[in-house]
XYZ file of C-alpha atoms in Angstrom:
184
model
C 115.459 98.387 89.200
C 117.726 99.454 92.061
C 116.264 101.854 94.608
C 118.232 104.834 95.853
C 118.691 104.464 99.624
C 117.053 107.295 101.573
C 118.385 106.434 105.026
C 121.042 109.157 104.793
C 118.629 111.969 103.925
C 118.065 114.427 106.786
C 114.290 113.968 106.671
C 112.203 111.665 108.857
C 109.757 111.050 106.000
C 112.609 109.994 103.705
C 114.116 107.720 106.345
C 110.776 106.060 107.103
C 110.045 105.715 103.386
C 113.390 103.970 102.971
C 111.886 101.095 104.970
C 108.259 101.471 103.848
C 108.859 102.556 100.264
C 106.888 99.715 98.738
C 103.264 98.712 99.156
C 104.055 95.174 100.346
C 105.786 96.363 103.507
C 102.813 98.511 104.549
C 100.411 95.664 103.761
C 102.513 93.188 105.752
C 102.359 95.554 108.731
C 98.605 96.005 108.239
C 98.124 92.239 108.383
C 100.427 91.675 111.365
C 98.812 94.493 113.365
C 95.348 93.076 112.661
C 96.388 89.535 113.670
C 97.728 87.653 110.626
C 101.198 86.713 111.865
C 102.284 83.420 110.319
C 104.349 83.286 107.138
C 101.983 80.982 105.216
C 98.955 83.063 106.228
C 100.672 86.295 105.181
C 101.640 84.754 101.828
C 98.083 83.515 101.274
C 96.419 86.778 102.272
C 98.717 89.060 100.294
C 99.241 86.799 97.294
C 102.871 87.758 96.878
C 105.811 85.476 96.254
C 107.377 83.716 99.200
C 110.761 85.170 98.208
C 109.482 88.766 98.337
C 107.602 88.118 101.589
C 110.681 86.533 103.207
C 112.843 89.496 102.173
C 110.370 92.088 103.506
C 109.881 90.212 106.788
C 113.656 89.838 107.249
C 114.099 93.595 106.792
C 111.297 94.382 109.254
C 112.903 92.066 111.831
C 116.347 93.563 111.146
C 114.939 97.075 111.670
C 113.305 96.071 114.974
C 109.754 96.621 113.683
C 108.819 92.944 113.991
C 110.164 90.097 116.072
C 109.897 86.375 115.468
C 108.322 84.313 118.248
C 108.131 80.553 118.386
C 104.599 79.167 118.618
C 105.407 75.497 117.953
C 108.418 73.422 118.989
C 108.232 70.365 116.720
C 108.607 71.117 113.927
C 109.769 74.609 114.891
C 107.340 77.283 113.712
C 107.460 81.014 114.293
C 105.136 83.946 113.861
C 105.813 87.636 113.458
C 104.825 90.022 116.224
C 105.007 93.811 116.133
C 107.483 95.361 118.548
C 106.720 98.699 120.219
C 108.354 100.333 117.191
C 106.049 98.343 114.909
C 102.925 99.056 116.963
C 103.649 102.772 116.689
C 103.150 102.437 112.925
C 99.443 101.837 113.456
C 98.459 105.532 113.475
C 100.459 105.997 110.256
C 98.541 103.164 108.601
C 95.249 104.571 109.932
C 96.058 107.972 108.434
C 96.821 106.348 105.084
C 93.618 104.309 105.323
C 91.547 107.424 106.084
C 92.996 109.197 103.052
C 92.377 106.128 100.875
C 88.814 105.832 102.165
C 88.128 109.448 101.176
C 89.698 109.353 97.726
C 89.605 105.716 96.588
C 86.876 103.793 98.430
C 84.483 103.882 95.499
C 80.697 103.729 95.517
C 80.539 100.698 97.833
C 82.279 102.668 100.581
C 85.355 101.912 102.704
C 86.441 98.266 102.870
C 86.981 98.426 106.654
C 85.963 100.598 109.585
C 87.724 101.347 112.856
C 86.022 100.982 116.245
C 87.633 102.711 119.206
C 87.295 99.990 121.835
C 87.633 102.424 124.757
C 84.382 104.235 123.871
C 82.783 101.745 121.487
C 82.313 104.236 118.644
C 83.182 103.645 115.006
C 85.591 106.463 114.249
C 87.536 108.227 111.538
C 91.152 108.626 112.678
C 92.601 112.157 112.640
C 96.083 113.509 113.244
C 95.743 116.096 115.988
C 97.851 118.542 117.981
C 99.017 116.949 121.232
C 98.416 120.227 123.106
C 94.995 121.469 121.923
C 93.681 118.259 120.270
C 92.568 120.089 117.103
C 93.212 118.307 113.767
C 96.443 119.228 111.996
C 96.249 120.314 108.358
C 98.703 121.691 105.845
C 96.886 125.045 106.047
C 97.474 125.514 109.790
C 100.936 124.053 110.412
C 104.485 125.185 109.675
C 107.591 123.036 109.604
C 110.352 124.576 111.704
C 114.008 123.570 111.892
C 114.858 120.643 114.123
C 118.169 119.729 115.751
C 118.906 117.047 113.122
C 118.102 119.183 110.088
C 120.735 119.684 107.426
C 121.064 120.511 103.755
C 122.060 117.624 101.517
C 120.694 115.032 99.133
C 116.917 115.040 99.423
C 116.828 118.382 101.267
C 118.839 120.730 99.020
C 115.926 123.188 98.734
C 113.778 122.043 101.645
C 116.555 122.394 104.252
C 117.239 126.097 103.595
C 113.486 126.813 103.293
C 112.782 125.347 106.734
C 115.961 126.808 108.273
C 114.993 130.311 107.086
C 111.780 130.086 109.095
C 113.680 129.757 112.359
C 111.623 129.145 115.461
C 109.049 131.913 115.159
C 106.354 130.116 117.108
C 104.042 132.432 119.053
C 104.220 130.444 122.282
C 106.888 128.337 123.950
C 106.860 124.741 122.762
C 105.006 122.523 125.213
C 103.921 118.936 125.162
C 100.473 117.671 125.953
C 101.835 116.474 129.306
C 103.081 120.009 130.076
C 99.690 121.480 129.145
C 97.820 118.985 131.331
C 100.082 119.565 134.326
C 100.123 123.382 134.093
C 98.210 125.191 136.839
C 94.888 126.679 135.725
Protein backbone atom coordinates (compact mmCIF):
# COMPACT_ATOMS: atom_id res chain seq x y z
CA UNK A 1 0.00 0.00 0.00
CA UNK A 2 1.43 3.37 -1.01
CA UNK A 3 1.05 6.22 1.47
CA UNK A 4 -0.04 9.66 0.36
CA UNK A 5 2.76 12.12 1.21
CA UNK A 6 1.64 14.79 3.69
CA UNK A 7 4.74 16.99 3.56
CA UNK A 8 2.99 19.49 1.27
CA UNK A 9 -0.06 19.98 3.49
CA UNK A 10 -0.13 23.36 5.25
CA UNK A 11 -0.48 21.76 8.69
CA UNK A 12 2.31 21.05 11.17
CA UNK A 13 0.52 17.92 12.40
CA UNK A 14 0.29 16.59 8.84
CA UNK A 15 3.93 17.36 8.13
CA UNK A 16 5.11 15.70 11.35
CA UNK A 17 2.84 12.72 10.70
CA UNK A 18 4.42 12.36 7.27
CA UNK A 19 7.61 11.33 9.08
CA UNK A 20 6.01 9.65 12.11
CA UNK A 21 2.98 8.13 10.41
CA UNK A 22 3.78 4.58 11.44
CA UNK A 23 4.21 3.04 14.87
CA UNK A 24 7.74 1.76 14.20
CA UNK A 25 9.18 5.25 13.80
CA UNK A 26 7.77 6.41 17.15
CA UNK A 27 8.99 3.23 18.83
CA UNK A 28 12.47 3.62 17.32
CA UNK A 29 12.61 7.15 18.74
CA UNK A 30 11.34 5.91 22.11
CA UNK A 31 14.16 3.36 22.24
CA UNK A 32 16.88 5.75 21.08
CA UNK A 33 15.82 8.45 23.55
CA UNK A 34 15.85 5.92 26.40
CA UNK A 35 19.31 4.60 25.43
CA UNK A 36 18.96 1.72 22.94
CA UNK A 37 21.03 3.06 20.05
CA UNK A 38 22.65 0.19 18.17
CA UNK A 39 21.03 -1.39 15.13
CA UNK A 40 21.12 -4.98 16.44
CA UNK A 41 19.73 -3.90 19.82
CA UNK A 42 16.92 -1.92 18.17
CA UNK A 43 16.06 -4.90 15.95
CA UNK A 44 16.04 -7.24 18.95
CA UNK A 45 13.98 -4.94 21.17
CA UNK A 46 11.38 -4.03 18.56
CA UNK A 47 11.21 -7.39 16.81
CA UNK A 48 10.82 -5.87 13.37
CA UNK A 49 12.60 -6.86 10.19
CA UNK A 50 16.07 -5.52 9.59
CA UNK A 51 14.90 -4.14 6.23
CA UNK A 52 12.10 -2.09 7.81
CA UNK A 53 14.38 -0.92 10.64
CA UNK A 54 17.11 0.13 8.17
CA UNK A 55 14.59 2.08 6.09
CA UNK A 56 13.12 3.90 9.11
CA UNK A 57 16.56 4.73 10.52
CA UNK A 58 17.75 6.01 7.13
CA UNK A 59 14.73 8.32 6.92
CA UNK A 60 15.28 9.61 10.47
CA UNK A 61 18.94 10.35 9.64
CA UNK A 62 17.94 11.98 6.34
CA UNK A 63 15.44 14.20 8.18
CA UNK A 64 18.06 15.25 10.75
CA UNK A 65 16.23 13.60 13.67
CA UNK A 66 19.01 11.07 14.29
CA UNK A 67 22.70 11.04 13.48
CA UNK A 68 25.04 8.08 13.16
CA UNK A 69 28.11 8.10 15.39
CA UNK A 70 30.97 5.65 15.25
CA UNK A 71 31.57 3.75 18.49
CA UNK A 72 34.01 1.13 17.15
CA UNK A 73 36.71 1.44 14.50
CA UNK A 74 37.49 -2.18 13.58
CA UNK A 75 35.18 -3.46 12.34
CA UNK A 76 33.40 -0.12 11.93
CA UNK A 77 30.25 0.06 14.04
CA UNK A 78 27.87 2.96 14.50
CA UNK A 79 25.02 3.85 16.80
CA UNK A 80 22.13 6.24 16.39
CA UNK A 81 21.98 9.37 18.50
CA UNK A 82 19.13 11.87 18.67
CA UNK A 83 19.95 15.33 17.35
CA UNK A 84 18.42 18.42 18.97
CA UNK A 85 15.51 17.98 16.56
CA UNK A 86 15.14 14.37 17.72
CA UNK A 87 15.42 15.23 21.41
CA UNK A 88 12.60 17.73 21.01
CA UNK A 89 10.33 14.80 20.13
CA UNK A 90 10.51 13.57 23.71
CA UNK A 91 7.61 15.70 25.00
CA UNK A 92 5.51 14.47 22.06
CA UNK A 93 6.23 10.86 22.99
CA UNK A 94 5.51 11.63 26.66
CA UNK A 95 2.14 13.12 25.72
CA UNK A 96 1.30 10.03 23.68
CA UNK A 97 2.45 7.81 26.55
CA UNK A 98 0.29 9.72 29.05
CA UNK A 99 -2.76 9.30 26.82
CA UNK A 100 -1.98 5.59 26.34
CA UNK A 101 -1.51 5.13 30.08
CA UNK A 102 -4.96 6.62 30.73
CA UNK A 103 -6.86 4.73 28.06
CA UNK A 104 -4.91 1.52 27.39
CA UNK A 105 -2.73 0.62 30.39
CA UNK A 106 -5.09 -2.08 31.61
CA UNK A 107 -5.58 -3.39 35.13
CA UNK A 108 -1.85 -3.87 35.79
CA UNK A 109 -1.25 -0.14 35.32
CA UNK A 110 1.19 1.79 33.11
CA UNK A 111 4.19 -0.16 31.80
CA UNK A 112 6.61 2.69 32.63
CA UNK A 113 6.72 5.78 34.81
CA UNK A 114 8.57 9.06 34.38
CA UNK A 115 10.76 10.57 37.11
CA UNK A 116 11.65 14.24 36.81
CA UNK A 117 15.32 14.11 37.77
CA UNK A 118 15.46 17.81 38.71
CA UNK A 119 13.00 17.36 41.61
CA UNK A 120 13.05 13.58 42.03
CA UNK A 121 9.28 13.15 41.72
CA UNK A 122 7.51 10.57 39.59
CA UNK A 123 5.31 12.70 37.35
CA UNK A 124 2.56 12.65 34.77
CA UNK A 125 3.60 14.85 31.83
CA UNK A 126 1.18 17.63 30.81
CA UNK A 127 1.14 20.05 27.91
CA UNK A 128 0.93 23.51 29.43
CA UNK A 129 0.75 27.16 28.40
CA UNK A 130 4.23 28.69 28.29
CA UNK A 131 2.90 31.93 29.82
CA UNK A 132 0.65 30.84 32.72
CA UNK A 133 1.76 27.18 33.06
CA UNK A 134 -1.84 25.88 33.17
CA UNK A 135 -2.57 22.65 31.24
CA UNK A 136 -3.87 23.10 27.70
CA UNK A 137 -7.06 21.29 26.72
CA UNK A 138 -9.31 21.28 23.69
CA UNK A 139 -11.98 23.05 25.78
CA UNK A 140 -9.81 26.09 26.58
CA UNK A 141 -7.75 26.66 23.43
CA UNK A 142 -8.49 28.05 19.97
CA UNK A 143 -6.43 27.58 16.84
CA UNK A 144 -5.76 30.92 15.15
CA UNK A 145 -4.29 31.56 11.71
CA UNK A 146 -0.53 31.41 11.40
CA UNK A 147 1.75 32.97 8.79
CA UNK A 148 2.16 29.66 6.93
CA UNK A 149 -1.52 28.75 6.83
CA UNK A 150 -3.19 28.13 3.50
CA UNK A 151 -6.13 26.29 2.00
CA UNK A 152 -5.26 23.19 0.01
CA UNK A 153 -5.10 19.42 0.20
CA UNK A 154 -5.54 18.40 3.82
CA UNK A 155 -6.85 21.83 4.87
CA UNK A 156 -9.72 22.51 2.44
CA UNK A 157 -12.21 23.00 5.30
CA UNK A 158 -9.83 23.52 8.20
CA UNK A 159 -7.94 26.42 6.56
CA UNK A 160 -11.01 28.64 6.05
CA UNK A 161 -12.36 27.70 9.52
CA UNK A 162 -9.15 28.84 11.23
CA UNK A 163 -8.72 31.87 8.94
CA UNK A 164 -12.26 33.07 9.77
CA UNK A 165 -11.32 33.25 13.44
CA UNK A 166 -8.65 35.86 12.78
CA UNK A 167 -6.52 36.89 15.71
CA UNK A 168 -9.20 37.69 18.28
CA UNK A 169 -7.04 36.95 21.30
CA UNK A 170 -7.88 39.06 24.35
CA UNK A 171 -4.28 39.99 25.12
CA UNK A 172 -1.20 40.59 23.00
CA UNK A 173 0.70 37.40 22.27
CA UNK A 174 3.64 37.00 24.63
CA UNK A 175 6.10 34.24 25.28
CA UNK A 176 6.99 32.83 28.64
CA UNK A 177 10.27 34.75 28.42
CA UNK A 178 8.34 38.01 27.87
CA UNK A 179 6.09 37.26 30.86
CA UNK A 180 9.06 36.49 33.12
CA UNK A 181 10.93 39.63 32.11
CA UNK A 182 7.95 42.01 32.36
CA UNK A 183 8.07 44.45 35.27
CA UNK A 184 5.69 43.61 38.13
